[in-house]
C-alpha cells in the first residue's frame, strides 16, 4: 500500500529539479525509497526546508497522508542519519554505512528475551533459536562496514549466555560451568555448544554461530540503464546471476550440478571448464524471450564462448552427462 501511495514522488521531484538543467544539477535532489521509508538529498538545508519539504507535504496531502514529525528531520550528512536499520554518515569526507545503534540494541534485546524465556531449556534448544536470528541479522548487514559491530555483538551475546549458564548452576565453580557449556571448536575457544537427539535417537552437537564469522561482501548496484527486457543487457544480467550464485551455498550447489550435467565441458568449444578458465551462466531461452532461471534453462559457458553466443545469436543446447541419459 505504501508503494502505491508514494508512487510518483520521484517523478514529481524530477519535474521540479530536472537533471538536464543547471538548476537541477546544482540542487542535487535525489529520492531513495523503500516502502514507506524514504530519504531525499539536497544541496542545502534551506532548499530542503523551504522548497522540497512543502512539495512532499502537498504530494502526501493529496493522498490523505502526512509526514511523521518524530521521523522527519533535516540533517547534514556529516552528522549522519539512520535509514533501514543502518547509519549513514560522512567521516572526514568519507561516506561510511554501519549498523545503526538502535538496530543493534533492538537485536540484542531480542537475543536477551530468547535467553530469558529459556531459563530451564537445554543449551541445544537455545542455540537452535539463536542461530537463525544471528545469521539473518548478520547477513542483512554484511554489505556495509559492520565487522567491528559484529565482534561487539558476539561479545554481548557471550556475556548473556555466560550469565545464563552460571544462573543454572549457582553452586558450581566457574571452571565446571565453562567445561559443561563451552568448548574449543575449529581452533576457537569458548564456543557455546549443546547436544540434541535426532529422530533416530542419535546425539547431534549444535554450536552457536558468531556474527563475526560472516564475511563482508560489498553489494554491486545494478547499472541505472540496465533493462531486463532489452536483449542487449542479457549478458550483463547473466554475469550478475553467476556472481550471486558463487557467493551463496545454494548457488554453489547449483553450479556444481550444472557442471556435472555438462561433464565439465563447455557445450560451445567442448573444452574443460575450470577455475582457471572461468565460466558464465547462459540462459538457453533468453530471459528477454521469456526464459526462466531454473537449472533446466541454464548452461555454463567459457566467458569468451558466452560473448560469441550473444554476438552471433547462436543456439546452445543443454548437454547431458552419460549418467542422465
PDB file of C-alpha atoms in Angstrom:
ATOM      1  CA  UNK A   1       0.000   0.000   0.000  1.00  0.00           C
ATOM      2  CA  UNK A   2       2.878   2.376   0.802  1.00  0.00           C
ATOM      3  CA  UNK A   3       4.464   1.709  -2.584  1.00  0.00           C
ATOM      4  CA  UNK A   4       1.175   2.500  -4.309  1.00  0.00           C
ATOM      5  CA  UNK A   5       0.623   5.684  -2.306  1.00  0.00           C
ATOM      6  CA  UNK A   6       4.140   7.050  -2.771  1.00  0.00           C
ATOM      7  CA  UNK A   7       4.463   6.081  -6.407  1.00  0.00           C
ATOM      8  CA  UNK A   8       5.020   9.261  -8.387  1.00  0.00           C
ATOM      9  CA  UNK A   9       7.023  11.171  -5.790  1.00  0.00           C
ATOM     10  CA  UNK A  10      10.279  10.640  -7.647  1.00  0.00           C
ATOM     11  CA  UNK A  11       8.706  11.815 -10.906  1.00  0.00           C
ATOM     12  CA  UNK A  12       7.426  14.944  -9.153  1.00  0.00           C
ATOM     13  CA  UNK A  13      10.892  15.792  -7.826  1.00  0.00           C
ATOM     14  CA  UNK A  14      12.466  15.268 -11.229  1.00  0.00           C
ATOM     15  CA  UNK A  15       9.937  17.567 -12.807  1.00  0.00           C
ATOM     16  CA  UNK A  16      10.795  20.355 -10.361  1.00  0.00           C
ATOM     17  CA  UNK A  17      14.537  19.652 -10.439  1.00  0.00           C
ATOM     18  CA  UNK A  18      15.357  18.186 -13.878  1.00  0.00           C
ATOM     19  CA  UNK A  19      18.884  16.862 -14.140  1.00  0.00           C
ATOM     20  CA  UNK A  20      19.197  18.244 -17.672  1.00  0.00           C
ATOM     21  CA  UNK A  21      19.200  21.812 -16.334  1.00  0.00           C
ATOM     22  CA  UNK A  22      21.902  23.626 -14.399  1.00  0.00           C
ATOM     23  CA  UNK A  23      19.495  24.368 -11.549  1.00  0.00           C
ATOM     24  CA  UNK A  24      18.535  20.717 -11.240  1.00  0.00           C
ATOM     25  CA  UNK A  25      22.163  19.598 -11.201  1.00  0.00           C
ATOM     26  CA  UNK A  26      23.107  22.136  -8.541  1.00  0.00           C
ATOM     27  CA  UNK A  27      20.108  21.222  -6.354  1.00  0.00           C
ATOM     28  CA  UNK A  28      21.273  17.570  -6.116  1.00  0.00           C
ATOM     29  CA  UNK A  29      17.759  16.435  -5.202  1.00  0.00           C
ATOM     30  CA  UNK A  30      17.533  12.629  -5.174  1.00  0.00           C
ATOM     31  CA  UNK A  31      14.994  10.247  -3.669  1.00  0.00           C
ATOM     32  CA  UNK A  32      15.737   6.848  -2.130  1.00  0.00           C
ATOM     33  CA  UNK A  33      12.637   4.949  -1.026  1.00  0.00           C
ATOM     34  CA  UNK A  34      11.755   1.583   0.473  1.00  0.00           C
ATOM     35  CA  UNK A  35       8.053   1.041   1.235  1.00  0.00           C
ATOM     36  CA  UNK A  36       7.051   3.970   3.486  1.00  0.00           C
ATOM     37  CA  UNK A  37      10.629   4.949   4.428  1.00  0.00           C
ATOM     38  CA  UNK A  38      12.428   7.400   2.192  1.00  0.00           C
ATOM     39  CA  UNK A  39      15.224   9.951   2.219  1.00  0.00           C
ATOM     40  CA  UNK A  40      15.659  12.976  -0.018  1.00  0.00           C
ATOM     41  CA  UNK A  41      19.027  14.617  -0.522  1.00  0.00           C
ATOM     42  CA  UNK A  42      19.643  18.247  -1.405  1.00  0.00           C
ATOM     43  CA  UNK A  43      22.474  20.740  -1.720  1.00  0.00           C
ATOM     44  CA  UNK A  44      21.449  22.864   1.290  1.00  0.00           C
ATOM     45  CA  UNK A  45      19.280  22.992   4.401  1.00  0.00           C
ATOM     46  CA  UNK A  46      17.331  25.948   3.007  1.00  0.00           C
ATOM     47  CA  UNK A  47      16.456  24.101  -0.209  1.00  0.00           C
ATOM     48  CA  UNK A  48      15.097  21.077   1.653  1.00  0.00           C
ATOM     49  CA  UNK A  49      13.221  23.123   4.257  1.00  0.00           C
ATOM     50  CA  UNK A  50      11.718  25.830   2.036  1.00  0.00           C
ATOM     51  CA  UNK A  51      11.161  24.005  -1.273  1.00  0.00           C
ATOM     52  CA  UNK A  52      11.387  20.220  -1.103  1.00  0.00           C
ATOM     53  CA  UNK A  53       9.567  19.626   2.192  1.00  0.00           C
ATOM     54  CA  UNK A  54       6.465  21.707   1.234  1.00  0.00           C
ATOM     55  CA  UNK A  55       6.430  19.906  -2.113  1.00  0.00           C
ATOM     56  CA  UNK A  56       6.424  16.496  -0.418  1.00  0.00           C
ATOM     57  CA  UNK A  57       3.783  17.567   2.108  1.00  0.00           C
ATOM     58  CA  UNK A  58       1.478  18.713  -0.689  1.00  0.00           C
ATOM     59  CA  UNK A  59       2.055  15.419  -2.515  1.00  0.00           C
ATOM     60  CA  UNK A  60       1.121  13.411   0.585  1.00  0.00           C
ATOM     61  CA  UNK A  61      -1.841  15.623   1.433  1.00  0.00           C
ATOM     62  CA  UNK A  62      -3.485  14.698  -1.851  1.00  0.00           C
ATOM     63  CA  UNK A  63      -3.335  11.064  -0.733  1.00  0.00           C
ATOM     64  CA  UNK A  64      -4.575  11.679   2.794  1.00  0.00           C
ATOM     65  CA  UNK A  65      -1.119  11.255   4.326  1.00  0.00           C
ATOM     66  CA  UNK A  66       1.314  13.414   6.234  1.00  0.00           C
ATOM     67  CA  UNK A  67       4.948  13.301   7.321  1.00  0.00           C
ATOM     68  CA  UNK A  68       5.660  11.818  10.736  1.00  0.00           C
ATOM     69  CA  UNK A  69       7.048  14.600  12.983  1.00  0.00           C
ATOM     70  CA  UNK A  70       9.051  12.052  15.014  1.00  0.00           C
ATOM     71  CA  UNK A  71      10.781  10.511  11.995  1.00  0.00           C
ATOM     72  CA  UNK A  72      11.156  13.563   9.772  1.00  0.00           C
ATOM     73  CA  UNK A  73      14.231  15.717  10.190  1.00  0.00           C
ATOM     74  CA  UNK A  74      16.704  17.609   8.054  1.00  0.00           C
ATOM     75  CA  UNK A  75      20.333  16.884   8.869  1.00  0.00           C
ATOM     76  CA  UNK A  76      23.785  17.255   7.401  1.00  0.00           C
ATOM     77  CA  UNK A  77      25.498  14.164   6.049  1.00  0.00           C
ATOM     78  CA  UNK A  78      28.430  14.719   8.396  1.00  0.00           C
ATOM     79  CA  UNK A  79      26.025  14.407  11.328  1.00  0.00           C
ATOM     80  CA  UNK A  80      24.574  11.218   9.875  1.00  0.00           C
ATOM     81  CA  UNK A  81      21.132   9.625   9.872  1.00  0.00           C
ATOM     82  CA  UNK A  82      19.537   6.197  10.274  1.00  0.00           C
ATOM     83  CA  UNK A  83      17.826   4.500   7.349  1.00  0.00           C
ATOM     84  CA  UNK A  84      16.527   0.917   7.261  1.00  0.00           C
ATOM     85  CA  UNK A  85      18.473  -0.069  10.374  1.00  0.00           C
ATOM     86  CA  UNK A  86      21.779   1.367   9.174  1.00  0.00           C
ATOM     87  CA  UNK A  87      23.606   4.592   9.987  1.00  0.00           C
ATOM     88  CA  UNK A  88      24.800   6.699   7.054  1.00  0.00           C
ATOM     89  CA  UNK A  89      27.427   9.313   7.823  1.00  0.00           C
ATOM     90  CA  UNK A  90      30.489  11.009   6.404  1.00  0.00           C
ATOM     91  CA  UNK A  91      33.664  10.692   8.466  1.00  0.00           C
ATOM     92  CA  UNK A  92      36.336  13.212   7.447  1.00  0.00           C
ATOM     93  CA  UNK A  93      34.803  13.409   3.998  1.00  0.00           C
ATOM     94  CA  UNK A  94      34.440   9.615   3.549  1.00  0.00           C
ATOM     95  CA  UNK A  95      30.957   8.114   3.466  1.00  0.00           C
ATOM     96  CA  UNK A  96      30.544   5.042   5.666  1.00  0.00           C
ATOM     97  CA  UNK A  97      27.429   2.979   6.338  1.00  0.00           C
ATOM     98  CA  UNK A  98      27.285   0.996   9.580  1.00  0.00           C
ATOM     99  CA  UNK A  99      24.615  -0.886  11.536  1.00  0.00           C
ATOM    100  CA  UNK A 100      22.605   1.690  13.475  1.00  0.00           C
ATOM    101  CA  UNK A 101      22.991   1.689  17.263  1.00  0.00           C
ATOM    102  CA  UNK A 102      19.238   1.465  17.677  1.00  0.00           C
ATOM    103  CA  UNK A 103      19.137  -1.568  15.387  1.00  0.00           C
ATOM    104  CA  UNK A 104      21.918  -3.281  17.344  1.00  0.00           C
ATOM    105  CA  UNK A 105      20.175  -2.508  20.633  1.00  0.00           C
ATOM    106  CA  UNK A 106      16.888  -3.923  19.344  1.00  0.00           C
ATOM    107  CA  UNK A 107      18.588  -7.093  18.077  1.00  0.00           C
ATOM    108  CA  UNK A 108      20.411  -7.716  21.355  1.00  0.00           C
ATOM    109  CA  UNK A 109      17.139  -7.116  23.186  1.00  0.00           C
ATOM    110  CA  UNK A 110      15.552  -9.943  21.193  1.00  0.00           C
ATOM    111  CA  UNK A 111      18.505 -12.199  21.968  1.00  0.00           C
ATOM    112  CA  UNK A 112      18.220 -11.489  25.700  1.00  0.00           C
ATOM    113  CA  UNK A 113      14.493 -12.156  25.566  1.00  0.00           C
ATOM    114  CA  UNK A 114      15.036 -15.564  23.939  1.00  0.00           C
ATOM    115  CA  UNK A 115      17.609 -16.496  26.567  1.00  0.00           C
ATOM    116  CA  UNK A 116      15.360 -15.197  29.363  1.00  0.00           C
ATOM    117  CA  UNK A 117      12.339 -17.302  28.387  1.00  0.00           C
ATOM    118  CA  UNK A 118      14.551 -20.394  28.089  1.00  0.00           C
ATOM    119  CA  UNK A 119      15.940 -20.438  31.627  1.00  0.00           C
ATOM    120  CA  UNK A 120      15.222 -24.143  32.031  1.00  0.00           C
ATOM    121  CA  UNK A 121      15.778 -25.180  28.412  1.00  0.00           C
ATOM    122  CA  UNK A 122      18.794 -27.107  27.206  1.00  0.00           C
ATOM    123  CA  UNK A 123      21.751 -25.411  25.544  1.00  0.00           C
ATOM    124  CA  UNK A 124      20.815 -27.061  22.227  1.00  0.00           C
ATOM    125  CA  UNK A 125      17.332 -25.502  22.383  1.00  0.00           C
ATOM    126  CA  UNK A 126      18.797 -22.053  22.979  1.00  0.00           C
ATOM    127  CA  UNK A 127      21.273 -22.484  20.120  1.00  0.00           C
ATOM    128  CA  UNK A 128      18.539 -23.669  17.762  1.00  0.00           C
ATOM    129  CA  UNK A 129      16.616 -20.457  18.417  1.00  0.00           C
ATOM    130  CA  UNK A 130      19.568 -18.057  18.366  1.00  0.00           C
ATOM    131  CA  UNK A 131      21.384 -19.298  15.259  1.00  0.00           C
ATOM    132  CA  UNK A 132      18.697 -18.217  12.729  1.00  0.00           C
ATOM    133  CA  UNK A 133      18.453 -14.824  14.430  1.00  0.00           C
ATOM    134  CA  UNK A 134      22.206 -14.200  14.357  1.00  0.00           C
ATOM    135  CA  UNK A 135      22.590 -15.483  10.810  1.00  0.00           C
ATOM    136  CA  UNK A 136      19.722 -13.379   9.463  1.00  0.00           C
ATOM    137  CA  UNK A 137      20.834 -10.198  11.223  1.00  0.00           C
ATOM    138  CA  UNK A 138      24.456 -10.590  10.124  1.00  0.00           C
ATOM    139  CA  UNK A 139      23.511 -11.358   6.517  1.00  0.00           C
ATOM    140  CA  UNK A 140      21.416  -8.192   6.399  1.00  0.00           C
ATOM    141  CA  UNK A 141      24.374  -6.021   7.497  1.00  0.00           C
ATOM    142  CA  UNK A 142      27.180  -7.902   5.724  1.00  0.00           C
ATOM    143  CA  UNK A 143      27.234  -5.478   2.780  1.00  0.00           C
ATOM    144  CA  UNK A 144      28.247  -2.451   4.873  1.00  0.00           C
ATOM    145  CA  UNK A 145      31.023  -1.525   7.326  1.00  0.00           C
ATOM    146  CA  UNK A 146      29.960  -3.864  10.100  1.00  0.00           C
ATOM    147  CA  UNK A 147      32.868  -6.138  11.091  1.00  0.00           C
ATOM    148  CA  UNK A 148      33.637  -4.315  14.365  1.00  0.00           C
ATOM    149  CA  UNK A 149      29.928  -4.209  15.194  1.00  0.00           C
ATOM    150  CA  UNK A 150      29.713  -7.962  14.598  1.00  0.00           C
ATOM    151  CA  UNK A 151      32.509  -8.568  17.111  1.00  0.00           C
ATOM    152  CA  UNK A 152      30.837  -6.332  19.694  1.00  0.00           C
ATOM    153  CA  UNK A 153      27.549  -8.180  19.212  1.00  0.00           C
ATOM    154  CA  UNK A 154      29.314 -11.541  19.647  1.00  0.00           C
ATOM    155  CA  UNK A 155      30.844 -10.291  22.907  1.00  0.00           C
ATOM    156  CA  UNK A 156      27.456  -9.120  24.174  1.00  0.00           C
ATOM    157  CA  UNK A 157      25.834 -12.469  23.303  1.00  0.00           C
ATOM    158  CA  UNK A 158      28.630 -14.351  25.067  1.00  0.00           C
ATOM    159  CA  UNK A 159      28.053 -12.342  28.247  1.00  0.00           C
ATOM    160  CA  UNK A 160      24.326 -13.122  28.111  1.00  0.00           C
ATOM    161  CA  UNK A 161      24.973 -16.853  27.686  1.00  0.00           C
ATOM    162  CA  UNK A 162      27.639 -16.883  30.393  1.00  0.00           C
ATOM    163  CA  UNK A 163      25.172 -15.335  32.848  1.00  0.00           C
ATOM    164  CA  UNK A 164      22.540 -17.870  31.728  1.00  0.00           C
ATOM    165  CA  UNK A 165      24.923 -20.770  32.346  1.00  0.00           C
ATOM    166  CA  UNK A 166      26.072 -19.548  35.795  1.00  0.00           C
ATOM    167  CA  UNK A 167      22.480 -18.925  36.886  1.00  0.00           C
ATOM    168  CA  UNK A 168      21.588 -22.558  36.133  1.00  0.00           C
ATOM    169  CA  UNK A 169      24.352 -23.859  38.417  1.00  0.00           C
ATOM    170  CA  UNK A 170      24.861 -21.292  41.206  1.00  0.00           C
ATOM    171  CA  UNK A 171      26.746 -23.749  43.428  1.00  0.00           C
ATOM    172  CA  UNK A 172      29.179 -24.956  40.801  1.00  0.00           C
ATOM    173  CA  UNK A 173      32.600 -23.332  40.201  1.00  0.00           C
ATOM    174  CA  UNK A 174      33.144 -21.292  37.061  1.00  0.00           C
ATOM    175  CA  UNK A 175      35.523 -23.834  35.543  1.00  0.00           C
ATOM    176  CA  UNK A 176      32.875 -26.549  35.813  1.00  0.00           C
ATOM    177  CA  UNK A 177      30.280 -24.304  34.121  1.00  0.00           C
ATOM    178  CA  UNK A 178      32.732 -23.405  31.374  1.00  0.00           C
ATOM    179  CA  UNK A 179      33.583 -27.055  30.676  1.00  0.00           C
ATOM    180  CA  UNK A 180      29.897 -28.003  30.525  1.00  0.00           C
ATOM    181  CA  UNK A 181      28.634 -25.332  28.108  1.00  0.00           C
ATOM    182  CA  UNK A 182      31.711 -24.076  26.265  1.00  0.00           C
ATOM    183  CA  UNK A 183      34.310 -25.910  24.224  1.00  0.00           C
ATOM    184  CA  UNK A 184      37.023 -25.399  21.628  1.00  0.00           C
ATOM    185  CA  UNK A 185      35.790 -25.951  18.094  1.00  0.00           C
ATOM    186  CA  UNK A 186      37.791 -25.329  14.912  1.00  0.00           C
ATOM    187  CA  UNK A 187      40.607 -23.849  16.950  1.00  0.00           C
ATOM    188  CA  UNK A 188      38.347 -21.347  18.713  1.00  0.00           C
ATOM    189  CA  UNK A 189      37.847 -21.488  22.469  1.00  0.00           C
ATOM    190  CA  UNK A 190      34.695 -20.502  24.345  1.00  0.00           C
ATOM    191  CA  UNK A 191      32.309 -21.802  21.693  1.00  0.00           C
ATOM    192  CA  UNK A 192      28.823 -22.312  23.117  1.00  0.00           C
ATOM    193  CA  UNK A 193      27.797 -25.919  22.424  1.00  0.00           C
ATOM    194  CA  UNK A 194      24.840 -28.179  23.116  1.00  0.00           C
ATOM    195  CA  UNK A 195      23.728 -31.687  22.297  1.00  0.00           C
ATOM    196  CA  UNK A 196      20.369 -32.682  20.875  1.00  0.00           C
ATOM    197  CA  UNK A 197      18.917 -36.049  19.847  1.00  0.00           C
ATOM    198  CA  UNK A 198      17.630 -36.578  16.305  1.00  0.00           C
ATOM    199  CA  UNK A 199      14.647 -38.695  15.275  1.00  0.00           C
ATOM    200  CA  UNK A 200      16.774 -41.849  15.196  1.00  0.00           C
ATOM    201  CA  UNK A 201      17.949 -41.288  18.757  1.00  0.00           C
ATOM    202  CA  UNK A 202      21.492 -40.320  17.802  1.00  0.00           C
ATOM    203  CA  UNK A 203      23.133 -37.410  19.613  1.00  0.00           C
ATOM    204  CA  UNK A 204      23.913 -34.364  17.491  1.00  0.00           C
ATOM    205  CA  UNK A 205      26.068 -31.452  18.595  1.00  0.00           C
ATOM    206  CA  UNK A 206      24.992 -27.878  17.921  1.00  0.00           C
ATOM    207  CA  UNK A 207      27.337 -24.903  18.081  1.00  0.00           C
ATOM    208  CA  UNK A 208      26.401 -21.251  18.295  1.00  0.00           C
ATOM    209  CA  UNK A 209      27.415 -19.330  15.201  1.00  0.00           C
ATOM    210  CA  UNK A 210      29.118 -15.957  15.505  1.00  0.00           C
ATOM    211  CA  UNK A 211      28.195 -12.830  13.616  1.00  0.00           C
ATOM    212  CA  UNK A 212      31.894 -12.037  13.212  1.00  0.00           C
ATOM    213  CA  UNK A 213      32.320 -15.124  11.022  1.00  0.00           C
ATOM    214  CA  UNK A 214      30.010 -13.648   8.385  1.00  0.00           C
ATOM    215  CA  UNK A 215      32.190 -12.415   5.508  1.00  0.00           C
ATOM    216  CA  UNK A 216      31.755  -8.832   4.344  1.00  0.00           C
ATOM    217  CA  UNK A 217      30.615  -8.761   0.709  1.00  0.00           C
ATOM    218  CA  UNK A 218      30.137  -5.417  -0.988  1.00  0.00           C
ATOM    219  CA  UNK A 219      26.891  -5.087  -2.881  1.00  0.00           C
ATOM    220  CA  UNK A 220      27.338  -4.140  -6.538  1.00  0.00           C
ATOM    221  CA  UNK A 221      24.487  -1.932  -7.665  1.00  0.00           C
ATOM    222  CA  UNK A 222      22.668  -2.622 -10.904  1.00  0.00           C
ATOM    223  CA  UNK A 223      23.528  -0.132 -13.625  1.00  0.00           C
ATOM    224  CA  UNK A 224      20.843   2.529 -13.916  1.00  0.00           C
ATOM    225  CA  UNK A 225      20.365   1.993 -17.652  1.00  0.00           C
ATOM    226  CA  UNK A 226      20.109  -1.813 -17.357  1.00  0.00           C
ATOM    227  CA  UNK A 227      16.824  -3.172 -18.707  1.00  0.00           C
ATOM    228  CA  UNK A 228      15.977  -6.867 -18.128  1.00  0.00           C
ATOM    229  CA  UNK A 229      13.642  -6.774 -21.143  1.00  0.00           C
ATOM    230  CA  UNK A 230      16.325  -5.481 -23.522  1.00  0.00           C
ATOM    231  CA  UNK A 231      18.291  -8.284 -25.276  1.00  0.00           C
ATOM    232  CA  UNK A 232      21.347  -6.028 -25.248  1.00  0.00           C
ATOM    233  CA  UNK A 233      21.539  -6.381 -21.448  1.00  0.00           C
ATOM    234  CA  UNK A 234      21.036 -10.165 -21.396  1.00  0.00           C
ATOM    235  CA  UNK A 235      24.715 -10.996 -20.907  1.00  0.00           C
ATOM    236  CA  UNK A 236      25.019  -8.369 -18.135  1.00  0.00           C
ATOM    237  CA  UNK A 237      22.246  -9.941 -16.040  1.00  0.00           C
ATOM    238  CA  UNK A 238      23.626 -13.424 -16.681  1.00  0.00           C
ATOM    239  CA  UNK A 239      27.019 -12.346 -15.319  1.00  0.00           C
ATOM    240  CA  UNK A 240      25.328 -10.853 -12.226  1.00  0.00           C
ATOM    241  CA  UNK A 241      23.472 -14.132 -11.714  1.00  0.00           C
ATOM    242  CA  UNK A 242      26.748 -16.037 -11.870  1.00  0.00           C
ATOM    243  CA  UNK A 243      28.348 -13.815  -9.214  1.00  0.00           C
ATOM    244  CA  UNK A 244      25.299 -14.168  -6.975  1.00  0.00           C
ATOM    245  CA  UNK A 245      25.345 -17.966  -7.286  1.00  0.00           C
ATOM    246  CA  UNK A 246      29.067 -18.177  -6.493  1.00  0.00           C
ATOM    247  CA  UNK A 247      28.550 -16.278  -3.209  1.00  0.00           C
ATOM    248  CA  UNK A 248      25.698 -18.442  -1.893  1.00  0.00           C
ATOM    249  CA  UNK A 249      25.771 -22.053  -0.728  1.00  0.00           C
ATOM    250  CA  UNK A 250      22.613 -22.903  -2.666  1.00  0.00           C
ATOM    251  CA  UNK A 251      24.040 -21.198  -5.740  1.00  0.00           C
ATOM    252  CA  UNK A 252      27.332 -23.119  -5.485  1.00  0.00           C
ATOM    253  CA  UNK A 253      25.388 -26.373  -5.349  1.00  0.00           C
ATOM    254  CA  UNK A 254      23.521 -25.373  -8.493  1.00  0.00           C
ATOM    255  CA  UNK A 255      26.807 -24.528 -10.215  1.00  0.00           C
ATOM    256  CA  UNK A 256      28.209 -27.939  -9.299  1.00  0.00           C
ATOM    257  CA  UNK A 257      25.036 -29.614 -10.577  1.00  0.00           C
ATOM    258  CA  UNK A 258      25.254 -27.796 -13.927  1.00  0.00           C
ATOM    259  CA  UNK A 259      28.974 -28.566 -14.234  1.00  0.00           C
ATOM    260  CA  UNK A 260      28.370 -32.275 -13.607  1.00  0.00           C
ATOM    261  CA  UNK A 261      25.497 -32.364 -16.071  1.00  0.00           C
ATOM    262  CA  UNK A 262      27.827 -30.994 -18.733  1.00  0.00           C
ATOM    263  CA  UNK A 263      30.548 -33.457 -17.733  1.00  0.00           C
ATOM    264  CA  UNK A 264      32.720 -30.424 -17.041  1.00  0.00           C
ATOM    265  CA  UNK A 265      32.727 -29.351 -20.712  1.00  0.00           C
ATOM    266  CA  UNK A 266      31.685 -26.139 -22.440  1.00  0.00           C
ATOM    267  CA  UNK A 267      28.953 -27.030 -24.990  1.00  0.00           C
ATOM    268  CA  UNK A 268      30.345 -24.487 -27.491  1.00  0.00           C
ATOM    269  CA  UNK A 269      34.055 -25.338 -27.685  1.00  0.00           C
ATOM    270  CA  UNK A 270      33.833 -28.732 -25.911  1.00  0.00           C
ATOM    271  CA  UNK A 271      36.819 -27.861 -23.713  1.00  0.00           C
ATOM    272  CA  UNK A 272      37.077 -28.252 -19.947  1.00  0.00           C
ATOM    273  CA  UNK A 273      35.545 -25.591 -17.677  1.00  0.00           C
ATOM    274  CA  UNK A 274      37.876 -24.958 -14.722  1.00  0.00           C
ATOM    275  CA  UNK A 275      38.510 -22.265 -12.154  1.00  0.00           C
ATOM    276  CA  UNK A 276      41.364 -21.065 -14.359  1.00  0.00           C
ATOM    277  CA  UNK A 277      39.197 -20.691 -17.477  1.00  0.00           C
ATOM    278  CA  UNK A 278      36.245 -19.249 -15.558  1.00  0.00           C
ATOM    279  CA  UNK A 279      32.616 -19.583 -16.557  1.00  0.00           C
ATOM    280  CA  UNK A 280      29.429 -17.641 -17.248  1.00  0.00           C
ATOM    281  CA  UNK A 281      25.796 -18.597 -16.785  1.00  0.00           C
ATOM    282  CA  UNK A 282      23.845 -18.671 -20.041  1.00  0.00           C
ATOM    283  CA  UNK A 283      20.086 -18.982 -20.475  1.00  0.00           C
ATOM    284  CA  UNK A 284      19.203 -21.384 -23.279  1.00  0.00           C
ATOM    285  CA  UNK A 285      15.990 -19.409 -23.769  1.00  0.00           C
ATOM    286  CA  UNK A 286      16.932 -15.822 -23.033  1.00  0.00           C
ATOM    287  CA  UNK A 287      15.114 -14.174 -20.170  1.00  0.00           C
ATOM    288  CA  UNK A 288      14.168 -11.347 -22.516  1.00  0.00           C
ATOM    289  CA  UNK A 289      12.403 -14.006 -24.615  1.00  0.00           C
ATOM    290  CA  UNK A 290      10.523 -15.477 -21.662  1.00  0.00           C
ATOM    291  CA  UNK A 291      13.144 -17.906 -20.347  1.00  0.00           C
ATOM    292  CA  UNK A 292      13.348 -18.805 -16.650  1.00  0.00           C
ATOM    293  CA  UNK A 293      16.194 -19.028 -14.121  1.00  0.00           C
ATOM    294  CA  UNK A 294      15.675 -22.747 -13.498  1.00  0.00           C
ATOM    295  CA  UNK A 295      18.558 -25.186 -13.949  1.00  0.00           C
ATOM    296  CA  UNK A 296      16.865 -26.748 -16.996  1.00  0.00           C
ATOM    297  CA  UNK A 297      17.224 -23.444 -18.845  1.00  0.00           C
ATOM    298  CA  UNK A 298      20.844 -22.722 -17.933  1.00  0.00           C
ATOM    299  CA  UNK A 299      24.259 -23.923 -19.071  1.00  0.00           C
ATOM    300  CA  UNK A 300      27.810 -22.973 -18.166  1.00  0.00           C
ATOM    301  CA  UNK A 301      29.998 -21.469 -20.897  1.00  0.00           C
ATOM    302  CA  UNK A 302      33.501 -20.095 -21.099  1.00  0.00           C
ATOM    303  CA  UNK A 303      33.410 -16.261 -20.903  1.00  0.00           C
ATOM    304  CA  UNK A 304      34.707 -15.914 -24.480  1.00  0.00           C
ATOM    305  CA  UNK A 305      32.268 -18.552 -25.766  1.00  0.00           C
ATOM    306  CA  UNK A 306      29.478 -16.744 -23.966  1.00  0.00           C
ATOM    307  CA  UNK A 307      30.290 -13.495 -25.763  1.00  0.00           C
ATOM    308  CA  UNK A 308      30.370 -15.308 -29.109  1.00  0.00           C
ATOM    309  CA  UNK A 309      26.974 -16.889 -28.482  1.00  0.00           C
ATOM    310  CA  UNK A 310      25.390 -13.497 -27.836  1.00  0.00           C
ATOM    311  CA  UNK A 311      27.223 -11.596 -30.572  1.00  0.00           C
ATOM    312  CA  UNK A 312      26.391 -14.232 -33.210  1.00  0.00           C
ATOM    313  CA  UNK A 313      22.974 -15.227 -31.778  1.00  0.00           C
ATOM    314  CA  UNK A 314      23.976 -18.892 -31.615  1.00  0.00           C
ATOM    315  CA  UNK A 315      21.686 -21.601 -30.245  1.00  0.00           C
ATOM    316  CA  UNK A 316      23.110 -23.637 -27.382  1.00  0.00           C
ATOM    317  CA  UNK A 317      21.563 -26.966 -26.430  1.00  0.00           C
ATOM    318  CA  UNK A 318      21.940 -28.023 -22.798  1.00  0.00           C
ATOM    319  CA  UNK A 319      24.310 -31.037 -22.752  1.00  0.00           C
ATOM    320  CA  UNK A 320      23.536 -34.134 -20.752  1.00  0.00           C
ATOM    321  CA  UNK A 321      26.025 -36.336 -18.966  1.00  0.00           C
ATOM    322  CA  UNK A 322      26.053 -40.076 -19.685  1.00  0.00           C
ATOM    323  CA  UNK A 323      24.596 -40.783 -16.213  1.00  0.00           C
ATOM    324  CA  UNK A 324      21.473 -38.732 -17.001  1.00  0.00           C
ATOM    325  CA  UNK A 325      20.763 -40.415 -20.353  1.00  0.00           C
TER     326      UNK A 325
END
